[in-house]
Amino acid sequence: MNKERKLIIAGNWKMNKTASEALALVKALKLELTNIKEVDVVVCPPFTALAEVAKAVLESNIRLGAQNMSEQGNGAFTGEIAAGMLKEFSVRYVILGHSERRQYQKESNELISKKAHAAHAASLHPIVCVGETLAEREGGQMEKVLETQVRGSLAGLTAEQMDDTVIAYEPVWAIGTGRTATTAQAQETHAFIRKLLVSMFNQAVSRRVRIQYGGSVKPSNARELMGQPDVDGALVGGASLDARSFSEIIKNSI
Ligand code: PGA
């Protein structure tokens, strides 16, 4: 597939896989994906599996991501994990503001932007998630909601930092539901976000930033979704828990 931006496909394992299960999964993935150079492949295991997975992906084409981090550098924040701690395991990416964290941990756009700044300060690449609920889409609020999320979550980032930032558009109604946005819906929304980046930053940033689609991506719909001009990759939940289906998504996207 001839894309303007290199595809980035990340597996978000969420709260799944013990360290030993994670190791087995990443070993199987390494075998499946040995020769893949066309796509940036990222896996995001739970914190407790980072050490094992980090060792397993050394000298491979698989990069490591975390699913969240604190906006603080260190200190009395019980249960939190700082960027510097992730760096120790060669983590390069960190998912921020996933809709599950926005919903269950009540993460705000303001907090997500603080986390994005902390990630950049540690040279981690944030994957900043945005997405509307079904009620918001059906109520005609989608563009307003997305604009608030994109502007708020990326607030204060510089153009250079945007080059090392990935945006994930994940319609909440498509996550874990088996219901995927149509390719037309995905393309239209990605184009909307890209246009927004022109007004927030500039044309060059807008052209370079990679925008992933997420929400029930699977081997059977990956090719069509990735074929859209403004879709630059995928954030995959359920289908990334199985080596065969995650690697098929990647192979079908090339
Ligand atoms: P899903 O999750 O692929 O299971 O829908 C995507 C995500 O939440 O990142």
CSV table of C-alpha atoms and ligand atoms in Angstrom, one decimal:
chain,number,residue,atom,x,y,z
A,1,MET,CA,0.0,0.0,0.0
A,2,ASN,CA,1.4,3.4,-1.0
A,3,LYS,CA,0.9,5.7,2.0
A,4,GLU,CA,1.9,9.3,2.5
A,5,ARG,CA,2.8,8.5,6.1
A,6,LYS,CA,4.3,5.3,7.5
A,7,LEU,CA,1.6,3.2,9.1
A,8,ILE,CA,1.8,2.7,12.8
A,9,ILE,CA,-0.2,-0.3,14.2
A,10,ALA,CA,-0.3,-0.7,18.0
A,11,GLY,CA,-1.7,-3.5,20.1
A,12,ASN,CA,-3.4,-2.3,23.3
A,13,TRP,CA,-3.5,-5.3,25.5
A,14,LYS,CA,-5.4,-3.5,28.2
A,15,MET,CA,-5.7,-5.4,31.5
A,16,ASN,CA,-4.9,-8.8,29.9
A,17,LYS,CA,-2.0,-11.1,30.0
A,18,THR,CA,0.2,-12.1,33.0
A,19,ALA,CA,4.0,-11.5,32.4
A,20,SER,CA,4.4,-15.1,31.2
A,21,GLU,CA,1.4,-15.0,28.9
A,22,ALA,CA,2.7,-11.7,27.5
A,23,LEU,CA,6.0,-13.2,26.9
A,24,ALA,CA,4.4,-16.1,25.0
A,25,LEU,CA,2.4,-13.7,22.9
A,26,VAL,CA,5.3,-11.4,22.0
A,27,LYS,CA,7.5,-14.4,21.1
A,28,ALA,CA,4.8,-15.7,18.7
A,29,LEU,CA,4.5,-12.2,17.2
A,30,LYS,CA,8.2,-11.9,16.6
A,31,LEU,CA,8.0,-15.1,14.5
A,32,GLU,CA,5.1,-13.8,12.5
A,33,LEU,CA,6.5,-10.4,11.9
A,34,THR,CA,10.2,-11.0,11.3
A,35,ASN,CA,10.4,-9.3,7.9
A,36,ILE,CA,7.9,-6.4,8.4
A,37,LYS,CA,9.5,-3.1,7.7
A,38,GLU,CA,6.7,-1.2,6.1
A,39,VAL,CA,4.8,-0.6,9.3
A,40,ASP,CA,5.8,0.6,12.8
A,41,VAL,CA,4.6,-2.2,15.1
A,42,VAL,CA,4.0,-1.4,18.7
A,43,VAL,CA,2.8,-3.6,21.6
A,44,CYS,CA,1.4,-2.1,24.8
A,45,PRO,CA,1.3,-4.7,27.5
A,46,PRO,CA,0.3,-4.0,31.1
A,47,PHE,CA,3.0,-2.5,33.3
A,48,THR,CA,3.7,-5.8,35.1
A,49,ALA,CA,4.7,-7.4,31.8
A,50,LEU,CA,7.0,-4.6,30.5
A,51,ALA,CA,10.2,-6.1,31.8
A,52,GLU,CA,9.7,-9.5,30.1
A,53,VAL,CA,8.4,-8.1,26.9
A,54,ALA,CA,11.2,-5.5,26.7
A,55,LYS,CA,13.8,-8.2,26.8
A,56,ALA,CA,12.0,-10.3,24.2
A,57,VAL,CA,11.7,-7.4,21.6
A,58,LEU,CA,15.4,-6.4,21.8
A,59,GLU,CA,16.8,-6.4,18.3
A,60,SER,CA,13.4,-6.9,16.8
A,61,ASN,CA,11.1,-4.7,14.7
A,62,ILE,CA,8.6,-4.5,17.5
A,63,ARG,CA,8.5,-1.4,19.7
A,64,LEU,CA,7.2,-1.2,23.2
A,65,GLY,CA,4.5,1.1,24.5
A,66,ALA,CA,2.8,1.6,27.9
A,67,GLN,CA,-1.0,2.1,28.4
A,68,ASN,CA,-0.8,5.1,30.7
A,69,MET,CA,1.6,7.1,32.8
A,70,SER,CA,1.5,9.8,35.5
A,71,GLU,CA,1.8,13.5,34.7
A,72,GLN,CA,4.2,13.7,37.7
A,73,GLY,CA,7.9,12.9,37.6
A,74,ASN,CA,8.1,11.2,41.0
A,75,GLY,CA,6.9,11.5,44.5
A,76,ALA,CA,4.0,10.6,46.8
A,77,PHE,CA,1.5,9.4,44.2
A,78,THR,CA,0.6,5.9,45.4
A,79,GLY,CA,-0.1,3.5,42.6
A,80,GLU,CA,1.2,5.8,39.8
A,81,ILE,CA,4.0,5.1,37.3
A,82,ALA,CA,6.3,7.9,36.0
A,83,ALA,CA,7.8,8.3,32.5
A,84,GLY,CA,11.3,7.8,33.8
A,85,MET,CA,10.3,4.3,35.1
A,86,LEU,CA,8.9,3.4,31.7
A,87,LYS,CA,12.1,4.5,30.0
A,88,GLU,CA,14.0,2.0,32.0
A,89,PHE,CA,12.3,-0.7,30.0
A,90,SER,CA,13.0,0.9,26.6
A,91,VAL,CA,9.4,2.0,26.3
A,92,ARG,CA,9.0,4.4,23.4
A,93,TYR,CA,5.3,5.1,23.2
A,94,VAL,CA,2.6,5.7,25.7
A,95,ILE,CA,-1.2,5.6,25.2
A,96,LEU,CA,-2.8,8.6,26.8
A,97,GLY,CA,-6.4,9.5,27.4
A,98,HIS,CA,-7.9,6.2,26.2
A,99,SER,CA,-11.7,6.4,26.4
A,100,GLU,CA,-11.7,3.8,29.1
A,101,ARG,CA,-9.5,6.0,31.3
A,102,ARG,CA,-11.6,9.1,30.3
A,103,GLN,CA,-14.7,7.1,31.4
A,104,TYR,CA,-13.6,5.1,34.5
A,105,GLN,CA,-10.8,7.3,35.8
A,106,LYS,CA,-12.5,10.5,34.8
A,107,GLU,CA,-9.4,11.7,33.0
A,108,SER,CA,-9.9,15.2,31.6
A,109,ASN,CA,-8.4,16.9,28.5
A,110,GLU,CA,-6.3,19.1,30.9
A,111,LEU,CA,-4.8,16.1,32.6
A,112,ILE,CA,-4.1,14.3,29.3
A,113,SER,CA,-2.3,17.4,28.0
A,114,LYS,CA,-0.2,17.4,31.2
A,115,LYS,CA,0.7,13.8,30.6
A,116,ALA,CA,1.5,14.5,27.0
A,117,HIS,CA,4.0,17.2,28.1
A,118,ALA,CA,5.5,14.9,30.7
A,119,ALA,CA,5.8,12.2,28.0
A,120,HIS,CA,7.7,14.5,25.7
A,121,ALA,CA,9.9,15.7,28.5
A,122,ALA,CA,11.1,12.1,28.8
A,123,SER,CA,11.3,11.6,25.0
A,124,LEU,CA,8.4,9.2,25.0
A,125,HIS,CA,6.0,9.4,22.0
A,126,PRO,CA,2.4,9.9,23.2
A,127,ILE,CA,-0.5,8.2,21.4
A,128,VAL,CA,-3.3,10.6,22.4
A,129,CYS,CA,-6.8,9.1,22.1
A,130,VAL,CA,-9.9,11.0,21.2
A,131,GLY,CA,-13.4,9.8,20.2
A,132,GLU,CA,-17.1,10.5,20.5
A,133,THR,CA,-19.9,8.4,22.1
A,134,LEU,CA,-22.8,7.2,20.1
A,135,ALA,CA,-25.1,9.7,21.7
A,136,GLU,CA,-22.8,12.5,20.8
A,137,ARG,CA,-22.5,11.4,17.2
A,138,GLU,CA,-26.3,10.9,16.8
A,139,GLY,CA,-26.9,14.2,18.6
A,140,GLY,CA,-24.8,16.0,16.0
A,141,GLN,CA,-22.2,16.9,18.6
A,142,MET,CA,-19.3,14.8,17.2
A,143,GLU,CA,-17.2,17.6,15.7
A,144,LYS,CA,-17.6,19.8,18.7
A,145,VAL,CA,-16.6,17.0,21.1
A,146,LEU,CA,-13.6,16.0,19.0
A,147,GLU,CA,-12.5,19.6,18.6
A,148,THR,CA,-12.6,20.0,22.4
A,149,GLN,CA,-10.7,16.8,23.0
A,150,VAL,CA,-8.1,17.5,20.4
A,151,ARG,CA,-7.5,21.1,21.4
A,152,GLY,CA,-7.6,20.3,25.1
A,153,SER,CA,-5.4,17.1,25.1
A,154,LEU,CA,-2.7,18.6,22.8
A,155,ALA,CA,-2.8,22.1,24.5
A,156,GLY,CA,0.6,23.8,24.6
A,157,LEU,CA,2.5,21.2,22.5
A,158,THR,CA,5.0,22.6,20.0
A,159,ALA,CA,5.1,21.8,16.3
A,160,GLU,CA,8.2,19.7,16.9
A,161,GLN,CA,6.5,17.8,19.7
A,162,MET,CA,3.6,17.1,17.3
A,163,ASP,CA,6.0,15.4,15.0
A,164,ASP,CA,6.6,12.8,17.7
A,165,THR,CA,2.9,12.6,18.7
A,166,VAL,CA,0.4,10.1,17.4
A,167,ILE,CA,-3.4,10.7,17.5
A,168,ALA,CA,-5.8,7.8,17.8
A,169,TYR,CA,-9.3,8.4,16.8
A,170,GLU,CA,-11.4,5.8,18.5
A,171,PRO,CA,-15.2,6.2,18.4
A,172,VAL,CA,-16.3,5.0,21.8
A,173,TRP,CA,-19.3,3.1,20.2
A,174,ALA,CA,-16.9,1.0,18.2
A,175,ILE,CA,-14.5,-0.1,21.0
A,176,GLY,CA,-14.9,-3.8,21.9
A,177,THR,CA,-18.4,-3.8,20.4
A,178,GLY,CA,-17.6,-5.5,17.1
A,179,ARG,CA,-19.1,-2.5,15.4
A,180,THR,CA,-16.6,-0.7,13.3
A,181,ALA,CA,-16.9,2.8,11.8
A,182,THR,CA,-17.4,2.5,8.1
A,183,THR,CA,-14.4,3.4,6.0
A,184,ALA,CA,-16.2,6.5,4.9
A,185,GLN,CA,-16.9,7.5,8.5
A,186,ALA,CA,-13.3,6.9,9.5
A,187,GLN,CA,-11.9,8.8,6.6
A,188,GLU,CA,-14.3,11.7,7.1
A,189,THR,CA,-13.4,12.0,10.8
A,190,HIS,CA,-9.7,11.6,10.3
A,191,ALA,CA,-9.8,14.4,7.6
A,192,PHE,CA,-11.7,16.6,10.1
A,193,ILE,CA,-9.0,16.1,12.8
A,194,ARG,CA,-6.3,16.7,10.2
A,195,LYS,CA,-7.9,20.0,9.2
A,196,LEU,CA,-8.1,21.0,12.9
A,197,LEU,CA,-4.4,20.5,13.2
A,198,VAL,CA,-3.8,23.1,10.5
A,199,SER,CA,-5.6,25.7,12.5
A,200,MET,CA,-3.9,24.6,15.8
A,201,PHE,CA,-0.4,24.2,14.4
A,202,ASN,CA,0.3,24.5,10.7
A,203,GLN,CA,0.0,22.8,7.3
A,204,ALA,CA,3.3,20.9,7.7
A,205,VAL,CA,2.3,19.4,11.1
A,206,SER,CA,-1.1,18.5,9.8
A,207,ARG,CA,0.5,16.7,6.9
A,208,ARG,CA,3.0,14.7,9.0
A,209,VAL,CA,1.0,13.7,12.1
A,210,ARG,CA,-0.1,10.1,12.0
A,211,ILE,CA,-3.7,9.4,13.0
A,212,GLN,CA,-4.6,5.9,13.9
A,213,TYR,CA,-8.1,4.5,13.8
A,214,GLY,CA,-9.3,2.3,16.7
A,215,GLY,CA,-12.4,0.3,17.4
A,216,SER,CA,-13.0,-3.3,16.5
A,217,VAL,CA,-10.2,-3.4,13.9
A,218,LYS,CA,-9.7,-7.0,12.8
A,219,PRO,CA,-8.0,-8.8,9.9
A,220,SER,CA,-11.1,-8.6,7.7
A,221,ASN,CA,-11.5,-4.8,7.9
A,222,ALA,CA,-7.9,-3.7,8.2
A,223,ARG,CA,-7.1,-3.4,4.5
A,224,GLU,CA,-10.0,-1.2,3.7
A,225,LEU,CA,-9.6,1.0,6.8
A,226,MET,CA,-5.8,1.5,6.2
A,227,GLY,CA,-6.5,2.2,2.5
A,228,GLN,CA,-8.1,5.5,3.4
A,229,PRO,CA,-5.8,8.5,2.7
A,230,ASP,CA,-6.1,10.0,6.2
A,231,VAL,CA,-5.9,6.7,8.2
A,232,ASP,CA,-2.3,6.1,9.2
A,233,GLY,CA,-2.5,3.0,11.3
A,234,ALA,CA,-4.6,1.3,14.0
A,235,LEU,CA,-4.9,1.0,17.7
A,236,VAL,CA,-6.1,-2.6,18.2
A,237,GLY,CA,-7.6,-4.0,21.4
A,238,GLY,CA,-9.2,-7.4,21.3
A,239,ALA,CA,-7.6,-8.6,18.1
A,240,SER,CA,-4.2,-7.8,19.4
A,241,LEU,CA,-4.4,-10.4,22.1
A,242,ASP,CA,-3.8,-13.2,19.6
A,243,ALA,CA,-0.6,-13.4,17.6
A,244,ARG,CA,-2.3,-14.6,14.4
A,245,SER,CA,-5.0,-12.0,14.3
A,246,PHE,CA,-2.7,-9.1,15.2
A,247,SER,CA,-0.1,-10.1,12.6
A,248,GLU,CA,-2.8,-10.6,10.0
A,249,ILE,CA,-4.0,-7.1,10.6
A,250,ILE,CA,-0.5,-5.8,10.0
A,251,LYS,CA,0.1,-8.0,6.9
A,252,ASN,CA,-3.3,-7.1,5.4
A,253,SER,CA,-2.4,-3.4,5.8
A,254,ILE,CA,0.7,-3.5,3.7
B,1,PGA,P1,-11.0,-3.0,20.3
B,1,PGA,O1,-10.3,-1.9,21.2
B,1,PGA,O2,-10.1,-3.2,19.1
B,1,PGA,O3,-11.1,-4.2,21.2
B,1,PGA,O4,-12.3,-2.4,19.9
B,1,PGA,C1,-9.6,-0.8,20.7
B,1,PGA,C2,-9.1,0.1,21.8
B,1,PGA,O5,-9.7,0.3,22.8
B,1,PGA,O6,-7.9,0.6,21.7
